Amino acid sequence: MPDEARCLRNATGWWMDGAAFKAMLGELGYTQASFSRAYRIHIRTVENWVRIGPPDFLAHILTDMLRASIPSPDPETPRDYASKQGAKRALNSSLRSMVDRAVHAGWSRELIISAAIEWFSDEILTKR
């Protein structure tokens, strides 16, 4: 469900106003121009969305993109246990979402997690 601070409920679903759209673009690392280029949407369209709000469906898409995004590490944090905890928090949403989508597709949670552990082990061993 979208963050209610950004999105409001109407008769057809979730929507966001222009200010929330612009703020979410920033959180995702986009300017209006870079979002326009990345998704081949005319710049005037993106500018209109910033002014009046995007189409309803875009609230869902951007919220999913924000959930799946991985923030950059804090450059002030030393590379120790604290930064590992930060990395764990950053990856939690994406990994949980991946497991949930695979379960929804019919895979057992145990098999998915076992395969993920094996994949991580292979990645560690092949990087040495």
Tab-separated table of C-alpha atoms in Angstrom:
chain	number	residue	atom	x	y	z
A	1	MET	CA	0.000	0.000	0.000
A	2	PRO	CA	1.410	3.424	-0.858
A	3	ASP	CA	2.682	5.712	1.853
A	4	GLU	CA	-0.354	7.734	2.902
A	5	ALA	CA	1.790	10.839	3.388
A	6	ARG	CA	2.463	10.791	-0.362
A	7	CYS	CA	-0.691	9.259	-1.761
A	8	LEU	CA	-4.374	9.684	-1.032
A	9	ARG	CA	-7.278	7.337	-1.651
A	10	ASN	CA	-9.994	8.189	-4.134
A	11	ALA	CA	-12.822	6.213	-5.735
A	12	THR	CA	-10.544	4.567	-8.299
A	13	GLY	CA	-7.526	3.856	-6.110
A	14	TRP	CA	-4.432	5.714	-4.994
A	15	TRP	CA	-3.317	9.050	-6.399
A	16	MET	CA	-0.648	11.584	-5.628
A	17	ASP	CA	-0.441	15.309	-6.137
A	18	GLY	CA	2.276	17.070	-8.105
A	19	ALA	CA	4.398	17.921	-5.064
A	20	ALA	CA	4.397	14.286	-3.929
A	21	PHE	CA	5.286	13.159	-7.457
A	22	LYS	CA	8.229	15.577	-7.617
A	23	ALA	CA	9.411	14.535	-4.144
A	24	MET	CA	9.230	10.853	-5.079
A	25	LEU	CA	11.236	11.476	-8.263
A	26	GLY	CA	13.918	13.060	-6.081
A	27	GLU	CA	13.928	10.126	-3.673
A	28	LEU	CA	14.419	7.808	-6.637
A	29	GLY	CA	17.321	9.936	-7.868
A	30	TYR	CA	15.554	11.474	-10.859
A	31	THR	CA	15.117	15.017	-12.034
A	32	GLN	CA	12.120	15.750	-14.219
A	33	ALA	CA	14.366	15.691	-17.290
A	34	SER	CA	16.172	12.463	-16.371
A	35	PHE	CA	12.845	10.702	-15.616
A	36	SER	CA	11.531	11.932	-18.970
A	37	ARG	CA	14.605	10.561	-20.797
A	38	ALA	CA	14.748	7.285	-18.874
A	39	TYR	CA	11.125	6.374	-19.607
A	40	ARG	CA	10.742	8.143	-22.960
A	41	ILE	CA	7.972	10.393	-21.694
A	42	HIS	CA	7.752	13.857	-23.202
A	43	ILE	CA	9.198	16.448	-20.809
A	44	ARG	CA	5.984	18.515	-21.002
A	45	THR	CA	4.037	15.506	-19.743
A	46	VAL	CA	6.353	15.120	-16.754
A	47	GLU	CA	6.149	18.872	-16.088
A	48	ASN	CA	2.342	18.632	-16.157
A	49	TRP	CA	2.451	15.743	-13.680
A	50	VAL	CA	4.572	17.891	-11.349
A	51	ARG	CA	1.978	20.645	-11.665
A	52	ILE	CA	-1.271	18.638	-11.355
A	53	GLY	CA	-0.201	15.127	-10.302
A	54	PRO	CA	0.495	11.999	-12.355
A	55	PRO	CA	-2.100	9.450	-13.539
A	56	ASP	CA	-3.437	7.174	-10.788
A	57	PHE	CA	-1.539	4.102	-11.975
A	58	LEU	CA	1.778	5.924	-11.626
A	59	ALA	CA	1.310	6.238	-7.853
A	60	HIS	CA	1.473	2.432	-7.625
A	61	ILE	CA	4.443	2.132	-9.973
A	62	LEU	CA	6.524	4.827	-8.253
A	63	THR	CA	5.721	3.437	-4.810
A	64	ASP	CA	6.910	-0.004	-5.937
A	65	MET	CA	10.047	1.567	-7.424
A	66	LEU	CA	10.735	3.365	-4.152
A	67	ARG	CA	10.231	0.156	-2.151
A	68	ALA	CA	12.653	-1.673	-4.440
A	69	SER	CA	15.273	1.071	-4.461
A	70	ILE	CA	18.455	0.591	-2.484
A	71	PRO	CA	19.800	3.711	-0.790
A	72	SER	CA	23.455	4.660	-1.068
A	73	PRO	CA	25.568	4.020	2.026
A	74	ASP	CA	26.306	6.874	4.393
A	75	PRO	CA	29.858	8.003	3.544
A	76	GLU	CA	30.409	8.931	7.209
A	77	THR	CA	29.731	5.380	8.454
A	78	PRO	CA	32.866	3.271	8.973
A	79	ARG	CA	33.048	-0.106	7.243
A	80	ASP	CA	32.290	-2.223	10.264
A	81	TYR	CA	29.314	-3.834	11.984
A	82	ALA	CA	27.250	-0.615	11.824
A	83	SER	CA	27.640	-0.344	8.061
A	84	LYS	CA	26.755	-4.037	7.678
A	85	GLN	CA	23.552	-3.324	9.587
A	86	GLY	CA	22.884	-0.428	7.208
A	87	ALA	CA	23.415	-2.693	4.212
A	88	LYS	CA	21.106	-5.273	5.765
A	89	ARG	CA	18.385	-2.627	6.192
A	90	ALA	CA	18.920	-1.396	2.631
A	91	LEU	CA	18.587	-4.878	1.142
A	92	ASN	CA	15.784	-6.090	3.417
A	93	SER	CA	12.912	-4.662	1.401
A	94	SER	CA	14.265	-5.797	-1.965
A	95	LEU	CA	15.124	-9.319	-0.827
A	96	ARG	CA	11.825	-9.725	1.021
A	97	SER	CA	9.961	-8.526	-2.077
A	98	MET	CA	11.869	-11.015	-4.258
A	99	VAL	CA	11.024	-13.912	-1.931
A	100	ASP	CA	7.372	-12.844	-1.698
A	101	ARG	CA	7.070	-12.655	-5.515
A	102	ALA	CA	8.589	-16.120	-5.892
A	103	VAL	CA	6.217	-17.554	-3.260
A	104	HIS	CA	3.324	-15.897	-5.075
A	105	ALA	CA	4.522	-17.589	-8.288
A	106	GLY	CA	4.281	-20.981	-6.557
A	107	TRP	CA	7.768	-21.676	-5.192
A	108	SER	CA	8.077	-22.775	-1.562
A	109	ARG	CA	9.626	-20.223	0.783
A	110	GLU	CA	12.108	-22.834	2.073
A	111	LEU	CA	13.303	-23.707	-1.436
A	112	ILE	CA	13.701	-20.040	-2.372
A	113	ILE	CA	15.708	-19.212	0.746
A	114	SER	CA	17.856	-22.325	0.311
A	115	ALA	CA	18.558	-21.375	-3.312
A	116	ALA	CA	19.356	-17.779	-2.269
A	117	ILE	CA	21.828	-18.987	0.372
A	118	GLU	CA	23.490	-21.211	-2.238
A	119	TRP	CA	23.604	-18.295	-4.705
A	120	PHE	CA	25.233	-16.020	-2.104
A	121	SER	CA	27.737	-18.768	-1.241
A	122	ASP	CA	28.624	-19.181	-4.916
A	123	GLU	CA	29.050	-15.397	-5.250
A	124	ILE	CA	31.402	-15.305	-2.248
A	125	LEU	CA	33.462	-18.258	-3.439
A	126	THR	CA	33.819	-17.053	-7.017
A	127	LYS	CA	34.964	-13.575	-5.918
A	128	ARG	CA	38.068	-14.856	-4.126
